[in-house]
Coordinates of N, CA and C in Angstrom, one line a residue:
M769 N 83.8 63.4 -26.7 CA 83.3 62.3 -26.0 C 83.2 62.7 -24.5
S770 N 82.0 62.5 -24.0 CA 81.9 62.9 -22.6 C 81.7 61.6 -21.8
A771 N 82.3 61.7 -20.7 CA 82.3 60.6 -19.8 C 81.4 60.9 -18.6
A772 N 80.5 60.0 -18.3 CA 79.6 60.2 -17.1 C 80.3 59.5 -15.9
I773 N 80.3 60.3 -14.9 CA 80.9 59.8 -13.6 C 79.7 59.6 -12.6
A774 N 79.6 58.4 -12.1 CA 78.5 58.1 -11.2 C 79.1 58.2 -9.8
L775 N 78.5 59.0 -9.0 CA 79.0 59.2 -7.6 C 78.0 58.5 -6.7
S776 N 78.4 57.7 -5.8 CA 77.5 57.2 -4.8 C 77.7 57.9 -3.5
P777 N 76.6 58.1 -2.7 CA 76.8 58.9 -1.5 C 77.6 58.0 -0.5
A778 N 78.3 58.8 0.3 CA 79.1 58.1 1.4 C 78.2 57.5 2.4
P779 N 78.5 56.3 2.9 CA 77.6 55.7 3.9 C 77.5 56.6 5.2
T780 N 76.3 56.7 5.7 CA 76.0 57.5 6.9 C 76.5 56.7 8.1
P781 N 77.4 57.3 8.9 CA 77.9 56.6 10.0 C 76.7 56.5 11.1
T782 N 76.6 55.3 11.7 CA 75.7 55.2 12.8 C 76.4 55.4 14.1
L783 N 75.9 56.3 14.9 CA 76.5 56.6 16.2 C 75.7 55.8 17.3
T784 N 76.4 55.0 17.9 CA 75.9 54.3 19.0 C 76.5 54.8 20.3
P785 N 75.6 55.5 21.1 CA 76.2 56.1 22.3 C 76.6 55.0 23.3
A786 N 77.7 55.3 24.0 CA 78.1 54.3 25.0 C 77.1 54.3 26.1
P787 N 76.9 53.1 26.6 CA 75.9 53.0 27.7 C 76.2 53.9 28.9
E788 N 77.4 54.2 29.1 CA 77.8 55.1 30.2 C 79.0 55.8 29.9
H789 N 79.0 57.1 30.1 CA 80.2 58.0 29.8 C 80.4 58.8 31.0
E790 N 81.6 58.6 31.6 CA 81.9 59.4 32.8 C 82.4 60.8 32.4
L791 N 81.7 61.8 33.0 CA 82.1 63.2 32.7 C 83.1 63.7 33.6
A792 N 83.0 63.4 34.9 CA 83.9 63.9 35.9 C 83.9 63.0 37.2
T793 N 85.0 63.1 37.9 CA 85.0 62.4 39.2 C 85.4 63.6 40.2
L794 N 84.6 63.7 41.2 CA 84.8 64.8 42.2 C 85.8 64.4 43.2
A795 N 86.2 65.4 44.1 CA 87.2 65.1 45.0 C 86.9 64.0 46.0
D796 N 85.6 63.9 46.4 CA 85.3 62.9 47.4 C 84.9 61.6 46.8
G797 N 85.1 61.4 45.5 CA 84.8 60.2 44.8 C 83.5 60.1 44.2
E798 N 82.7 61.2 44.2 CA 81.4 61.2 43.5 C 81.7 61.3 42.0
R799 N 80.8 60.6 41.3 CA 81.0 60.5 39.8 C 79.8 61.3 39.1
V800 N 80.1 62.0 38.1 CA 79.1 62.6 37.2 C 79.2 61.8 35.9
V801 N 78.0 61.2 35.6 CA 78.0 60.2 34.5 C 76.9 60.6 33.5
L802 N 77.1 60.4 32.2 CA 76.1 60.6 31.2 C 75.6 59.2 30.9
R803 N 74.3 58.9 31.2 CA 73.7 57.6 31.1 C 72.3 57.7 30.6
E804 N 72.0 56.9 29.5 CA 70.7 56.8 28.9 C 70.1 58.1 28.6
G805 N 70.8 59.0 28.0 CA 70.3 60.3 27.7 C 70.2 61.3 28.8
G806 N 70.6 61.0 30.0 CA 70.5 61.9 31.1 C 71.9 62.0 31.8
V807 N 71.9 62.8 32.9 CA 73.1 63.0 33.7 C 72.8 62.5 35.1
E808 N 73.7 61.8 35.7 CA 73.6 61.2 37.0 C 74.8 61.6 37.8
I809 N 74.6 61.9 39.1 CA 75.7 62.1 40.0 C 75.5 61.1 41.1
S810 N 76.5 60.3 41.4 CA 76.4 59.2 42.4 C 77.6 59.4 43.4
D811 N 77.4 58.8 44.6 CA 78.4 58.9 45.6 C 79.5 57.8 45.3
R812 N 80.5 57.8 46.1 CA 81.6 56.8 45.8 C 81.1 55.4 45.9
A813 N 80.0 55.1 46.7 CA 79.5 53.8 46.8 C 78.6 53.4 45.6
G814 N 78.4 54.4 44.7 CA 77.5 54.1 43.5 C 76.1 54.5 43.8
R815 N 75.7 55.0 44.9 CA 74.3 55.3 45.2 C 73.9 56.6 44.5
L816 N 72.7 56.7 43.9 CA 72.3 57.8 43.1 C 72.1 59.0 44.1
L817 N 72.6 60.2 43.7 CA 72.3 61.5 44.4 C 71.4 62.4 43.6
V818 N 71.8 62.5 42.3 CA 71.0 63.4 41.4 C 70.9 62.7 40.1
R819 N 69.7 62.8 39.5 CA 69.5 62.3 38.1 C 68.6 63.3 37.4
Y820 N 69.0 63.6 36.2 CA 68.3 64.5 35.3 C 68.2 63.9 33.9
V821 N 67.0 63.6 33.5 CA 66.8 63.0 32.1 C 65.4 63.4 31.6
N822 N 65.4 63.7 30.3 CA 64.1 64.1 29.6 C 63.3 65.1 30.4
G823 N 63.8 66.1 31.0 CA 63.1 67.1 31.7 C 62.7 66.8 33.1
S824 N 63.0 65.6 33.6 CA 62.6 65.2 34.9 C 63.9 65.1 35.8
A825 N 63.8 65.5 37.1 CA 64.9 65.5 38.0 C 64.6 64.8 39.2
E826 N 65.6 64.1 39.8 CA 65.4 63.4 41.1 C 66.6 63.7 41.9
I827 N 66.4 64.0 43.2 CA 67.4 64.3 44.2 C 67.3 63.3 45.3
A828 N 68.3 62.7 45.7 CA 68.2 61.6 46.8 C 69.3 61.9 47.8
A829 N 69.0 61.5 49.0 CA 70.0 61.5 50.1 C 70.0 60.0 50.6
P830 N 70.7 59.1 50.0 CA 70.6 57.7 50.4 C 71.1 57.4 51.8
A831 N 71.9 58.2 52.4 CA 72.5 57.8 53.7 C 72.2 58.8 54.8
G832 N 71.3 59.8 54.5 CA 71.0 60.8 55.6 C 69.9 61.7 55.2
D833 N 70.0 62.9 55.8 CA 68.9 63.9 55.6 C 69.1 64.6 54.3
L834 N 68.0 65.1 53.7 CA 68.0 65.9 52.5 C 67.5 67.3 53.0
I835 N 68.3 68.3 52.9 CA 68.0 69.6 53.4 C 68.0 70.6 52.3
L836 N 66.8 71.2 52.1 CA 66.7 72.3 51.1 C 66.7 73.6 51.9
A837 N 67.7 74.4 51.8 CA 67.9 75.6 52.6 C 68.1 76.8 51.8
A838 N 67.6 77.9 52.2 CA 67.8 79.2 51.6 C 67.9 80.2 52.8
P839 N 69.1 80.3 53.4 CA 69.2 81.1 54.6 C 68.9 82.6 54.4
G840 N 69.1 83.1 53.1 CA 68.8 84.5 52.9 C 67.6 84.7 52.0
G841 N 66.8 83.7 51.8 CA 65.7 83.9 50.9 C 64.6 82.8 51.1
R842 N 63.8 82.5 50.1 CA 62.7 81.6 50.1 C 63.0 80.3 49.4
V843 N 62.3 79.3 49.8 CA 62.4 78.0 49.1 C 61.0 77.9 48.4
V844 N 61.0 77.7 47.1 CA 59.7 77.7 46.3 C 59.7 76.3 45.7
V845 N 58.6 75.6 45.9 CA 58.3 74.4 45.1 C 57.1 74.6 44.2
R846 N 57.3 74.5 42.9 CA 56.3 74.8 42.0 C 56.0 73.7 41.0
A847 N 54.8 73.3 40.8 CA 54.5 72.2 39.9 C 53.2 72.6 39.1
E848 N 53.2 72.1 37.9 CA 52.0 72.4 37.0 C 50.8 71.6 37.4
T849 N 51.0 70.3 37.8 CA 49.9 69.4 38.1 C 49.7 69.2 39.6
E850 N 50.6 68.7 40.4 CA 50.4 68.5 41.8 C 51.8 68.3 42.5
V851 N 51.7 68.5 43.8 CA 52.9 68.3 44.7 C 52.5 67.2 45.6
E852 N 53.3 66.2 45.7 CA 53.0 65.0 46.5 C 54.1 64.8 47.6
V853 N 53.7 64.6 48.8 CA 54.6 64.4 49.9 C 54.3 63.1 50.5
E854 N 55.2 62.1 50.6 CA 55.0 60.8 51.2 C 56.0 60.6 52.3
A855 N 55.5 60.3 53.5 CA 56.4 60.0 54.7 C 55.6 59.4 55.8
P856 N 56.2 58.6 56.6 CA 55.4 58.0 57.8 C 55.0 59.1 58.7
K857 N 55.8 60.2 58.8 CA 55.4 61.3 59.7 C 55.8 62.6 59.0
L858 N 54.9 63.6 59.2 CA 55.1 65.0 58.6 C 55.0 66.0 59.7
K859 N 56.1 66.9 59.8 CA 56.1 68.0 60.7 C 56.2 69.3 60.0
V860 N 55.5 70.3 60.4 CA 55.6 71.6 59.8 C 55.7 72.6 61.0
R861 N 56.7 73.4 61.0 CA 56.9 74.4 62.1 C 57.0 75.7 61.4
A862 N 56.2 76.7 61.9 CA 56.3 78.1 61.3 C 55.8 79.1 62.3
E863 N 56.3 80.3 62.3 CA 55.8 81.4 63.1 C 54.4 81.7 62.6
D864 N 54.2 81.7 61.3 CA 52.9 82.1 60.7 C 52.7 81.2 59.5
A865 N 51.5 80.7 59.3 CA 51.2 79.8 58.2 C 49.9 80.3 57.5
E866 N 49.9 80.2 56.2 CA 48.7 80.5 55.4 C 48.5 79.5 54.3
V867 N 47.3 79.0 54.1 CA 47.0 78.1 53.0 C 45.8 78.7 52.3
T868 N 46.0 78.9 51.0 CA 44.9 79.5 50.1 C 44.6 78.4 49.1
T869 N 43.4 77.9 49.0 CA 43.1 76.9 48.1 C 41.6 76.9 47.8
G870 N 41.2 76.3 46.7 CA 39.8 76.2 46.3 C 39.0 75.2 47.2
E871 N 39.6 74.1 47.5 CA 38.9 73.0 48.2 C 40.0 72.2 49.0
V872 N 39.6 71.8 50.2 CA 40.5 71.0 51.0 C 39.8 69.8 51.5
T873 N 40.4 68.6 51.4 CA 39.8 67.4 51.9 C 40.8 66.8 52.9
V874 N 40.5 66.5 54.1 CA 41.3 65.9 55.1 C 40.7 64.6 55.5
V875 N 41.5 63.5 55.4 CA 41.0 62.2 55.8 C 42.0 61.7 56.9
A876 N 41.5 61.4 58.1 CA 42.3 61.0 59.2 C 41.5 60.1 60.1
R877 N 42.3 59.3 60.9 CA 41.6 58.5 62.0 C 41.2 59.5 63.1
R878 N 42.1 60.4 63.4 CA 41.9 61.3 64.5 C 42.5 62.7 64.2
I879 N 41.9 63.8 64.6 CA 42.5 65.1 64.4 C 42.4 65.8 65.8
A880 N 43.5 66.2 66.3 CA 43.6 66.9 67.6 C 44.2 68.3 67.4
T881 N 43.4 69.3 67.9 CA 43.8 70.7 67.7 C 44.0 71.3 69.0
T882 N 45.1 72.0 69.2 CA 45.4 72.8 70.5 C 45.7 74.2 70.1
A883 N 44.9 75.1 70.6 CA 45.1 76.5 70.2 C 44.6 77.4 71.3
Q884 N 45.1 78.6 71.4 CA 44.6 79.6 72.4 C 43.3 80.1 71.9
A885 N 43.1 80.3 70.6 CA 41.8 80.7 70.0 C 41.7 80.1 68.6
V886 N 40.4 79.7 68.3 CA 40.1 79.2 66.9 C 39.0 80.1 66.4
V887 N 39.2 80.8 65.3 CA 38.2 81.7 64.7 C 37.8 81.2 63.4
Q888 N 36.6 80.9 63.1 CA 36.1 80.5 61.8 C 35.0 81.4 61.3
Q889 N 35.2 81.8 60.0 CA 34.2 82.6 59.4 C 33.7 81.9 58.1
V890 N 32.5 81.4 58.2 CA 32.0 80.6 57.1 C 30.6 81.0 56.7
E891 N 30.2 80.8 55.5 CA 28.8 81.1 55.1 C 27.9 80.0 55.5
R892 N 28.3 78.7 55.5 CA 27.5 77.6 55.9 C 28.4 76.6 56.7
F893 N 28.0 76.2 57.8 CA 28.8 75.2 58.6 C 27.9 74.0 58.8
E894 N 28.4 72.8 58.3 CA 27.6 71.6 58.4 C 28.4 70.6 59.1
L895 N 27.8 69.9 60.1 CA 28.5 68.9 60.9 C 27.7 67.6 60.9
T896 N 28.2 66.5 60.6 CA 27.5 65.2 60.7 C 28.3 64.3 61.5
A897 N 27.7 63.8 62.6 CA 28.5 63.0 63.6 C 27.5 62.0 64.2
T898 N 28.0 60.9 64.7 CA 27.3 59.9 65.5 C 27.0 60.4 66.9
K899 N 28.0 61.1 67.5 CA 27.9 61.6 68.8 C 28.8 62.9 68.9
I900 N 28.2 63.9 69.6 CA 29.0 65.2 69.8 C 29.1 65.4 71.3
V901 N 30.3 65.5 71.8 CA 30.5 65.8 73.2 C 31.2 67.1 73.3
E902 N 30.6 68.1 74.0 CA 31.2 69.4 74.2 C 31.4 69.7 75.7
R903 N 32.6 70.2 76.0 CA 32.9 70.6 77.4 C 33.4 72.0 77.4
A904 N 32.8 72.8 78.3 CA 33.3 74.2 78.4 C 32.9 74.8 79.7
R905 N 33.7 75.8 80.2 CA 33.3 76.4 81.4 C 32.1 77.4 81.1
D906 N 32.1 78.1 80.1 CA 31.0 79.0 79.7 C 30.8 78.8 78.2
T907 N 29.5 78.9 77.8 CA 29.2 78.8 76.4 C 28.2 80.0 76.1
F908 N 28.5 80.7 75.0 CA 27.7 81.8 74.6 C 27.3 81.7 73.1
R909 N 26.1 81.8 72.8 CA 25.7 81.6 71.4 C 24.7 82.7 71.1
D910 N 25.0 83.5 70.1 CA 24.1 84.6 69.6 C 23.6 84.3 68.2
V911 N 22.2 84.3 68.1 CA 21.6 84.0 66.8 C 20.7 85.1 66.5
T912 N 20.8 85.7 65.3 CA 20.0 86.9 64.9 C 18.6 86.5 64.6
D913 N 18.4 85.4 63.9 CA 17.0 85.0 63.5 C 16.6 83.7 64.3
L914 N 16.5 82.6 63.7 CA 16.0 81.4 64.3 C 17.0 80.5 64.8
A915 N 16.8 80.0 66.0 CA 17.7 78.9 66.6 C 16.7 77.8 66.8
Q916 N 16.9 76.7 66.1 CA 16.0 75.5 66.2 C 16.8 74.3 66.5
T917 N 16.2 73.4 67.3 CA 16.7 72.1 67.6 C 15.6 71.1 67.3
R918 N 15.9 70.1 66.5 CA 15.0 69.0 66.2 C 15.6 67.8 66.8
A919 N 14.9 67.1 67.7 CA 15.4 66.0 68.4 C 14.4 64.9 68.7
G920 N 14.8 63.7 68.8 CA 13.9 62.6 69.2 C 13.5 62.8 70.6
R921 N 14.5 63.1 71.5 CA 14.2 63.4 72.9 C 15.2 64.5 73.2
A922 N 14.8 65.3 74.2 CA 15.7 66.4 74.7 C 15.6 66.5 76.2
R923 N 16.8 66.7 76.8 CA 16.9 66.8 78.3 C 17.9 67.9 78.6
T924 N 17.6 68.8 79.5 CA 18.5 69.8 80.0 C 18.6 69.6 81.5
I925 N 19.8 69.5 82.0 CA 20.0 69.3 83.4 C 20.8 70.5 83.9
V926 N 20.2 71.3 84.8 CA 20.8 72.5 85.4 C 20.9 72.3 86.9
E927 N 22.1 72.5 87.4 CA 22.4 72.3 88.8 C 21.8 73.5 89.7
D928 N 21.8 74.7 89.2 CA 21.3 75.8 90.0 C 20.1 76.5 89.5
V929 N 20.2 77.6 88.8 CA 19.1 78.4 88.3 C 18.9 78.2 86.8
C930 N 17.7 78.0 86.3 CA 17.4 77.9 84.9 C 16.5 79.1 84.6
S931 N 16.9 80.0 83.7 CA 16.1 81.2 83.4 C 15.8 81.2 81.9
I932 N 14.6 81.5 81.6 CA 14.2 81.7 80.2 C 13.5 83.0 80.1
Y933 N 14.0 83.9 79.3 CA 13.5 85.3 79.1 C 13.0 85.4 77.7
A934 N 11.8 85.8 77.5 CA 11.2 86.0 76.2 C 10.1 87.0 76.2
R935 N 9.8 87.6 75.1 CA 8.6 88.5 75.0 C 7.4 87.7 75.1
R936 N 7.3 86.6 74.4 CA 6.1 85.6 74.5 C 6.7 84.2 74.6
T937 N 6.0 83.4 75.3 CA 6.5 82.0 75.5 C 5.3 81.1 75.2
A938 N 5.5 80.0 74.4 CA 4.4 79.0 74.1 C 5.0 77.7 74.4
L939 N 4.3 76.9 75.2 CA 4.7 75.5 75.5 C 3.5 74.6 75.1
V940 N 3.7 73.8 74.1 CA 2.6 73.0 73.6 C 3.1 71.5 73.7
S941 N 2.2 70.7 74.2 CA 2.4 69.2 74.3 C 1.2 68.5 73.7
R942 N 1.5 67.4 72.9 CA 0.4 66.7 72.4 C -0.3 65.8 73.5
E943 N 0.4 65.5 74.5 CA -0.1 64.8 75.7 C 0.1 65.6 76.9
D944 N 0.5 64.9 78.0 CA 0.6 65.6 79.3 C 1.8 66.6 79.4
T945 N 1.5 67.6 80.2 CA 2.6 68.5 80.6 C 2.7 68.5 82.1
S946 N 3.8 68.3 82.7 CA 4.0 68.3 84.1 C 4.9 69.3 84.6
I947 N 4.6 69.9 85.7 CA 5.5 70.9 86.4 C 5.6 70.4 87.8
D948 N 6.8 70.0 88.2 CA 7.0 69.5 89.6 C 8.0 70.4 90.3
G949 N 7.5 70.9 91.4 CA 8.4 71.7 92.2 C 7.8 71.8 93.6
R950 N 8.6 72.2 94.6 CA 8.1 72.4 95.9 C 7.1 73.4 95.9
R951 N 7.3 74.5 95.2 CA 6.3 75.6 95.0 C 6.3 75.9 93.5
V952 N 5.1 76.2 93.0 CA 4.9 76.6 91.6 C 4.3 78.0 91.7
L953 N 5.0 79.0 91.3 CA 4.5 80.4 91.4 C 4.1 80.9 90.0
L954 N 2.9 81.3 89.8 CA 2.4 81.8 88.6 C 2.0 83.3 88.7
G955 N 2.4 84.1 87.8 CA 2.1 85.5 87.8 C 3.0 86.4 88.5

């Protein structure tokens, strides 16, 4: 006679993680806590300093400055999609700066630049403005081919001598042409 023994599986225990599990308390009262699947470090007042959860990290300085320093090396910020900086004021100080990018868009109410020299090398320079005001002690412009100005009206005011040098000169008016001077010398 054989007897059949029926075995039923043991019930699977359900683990319910505690909502908060303290891992350590540091000397100054800072707490390291396991919370909602992540790790948090908070100061003794309970303010968040560091949070890491699901691959994301947050660093905060609730009562002062946050300084990222590498006295013997570089500080590198790297992101796959974008880096965003938000602040009422942004200051950057460097001996030398370099920006390499495919495209730059700057939107500002006003841009003020102060430099000993500004050098631009571009294939095409396009400027659209309601009014352009230029002030300089001396201005020099060299154009290899054509220099053209198209204007509704044009006026040049010269205090002393106005000289035009050309191999050939053509002055064409659809209506009157006036030359006014104490003496007009031709030839």
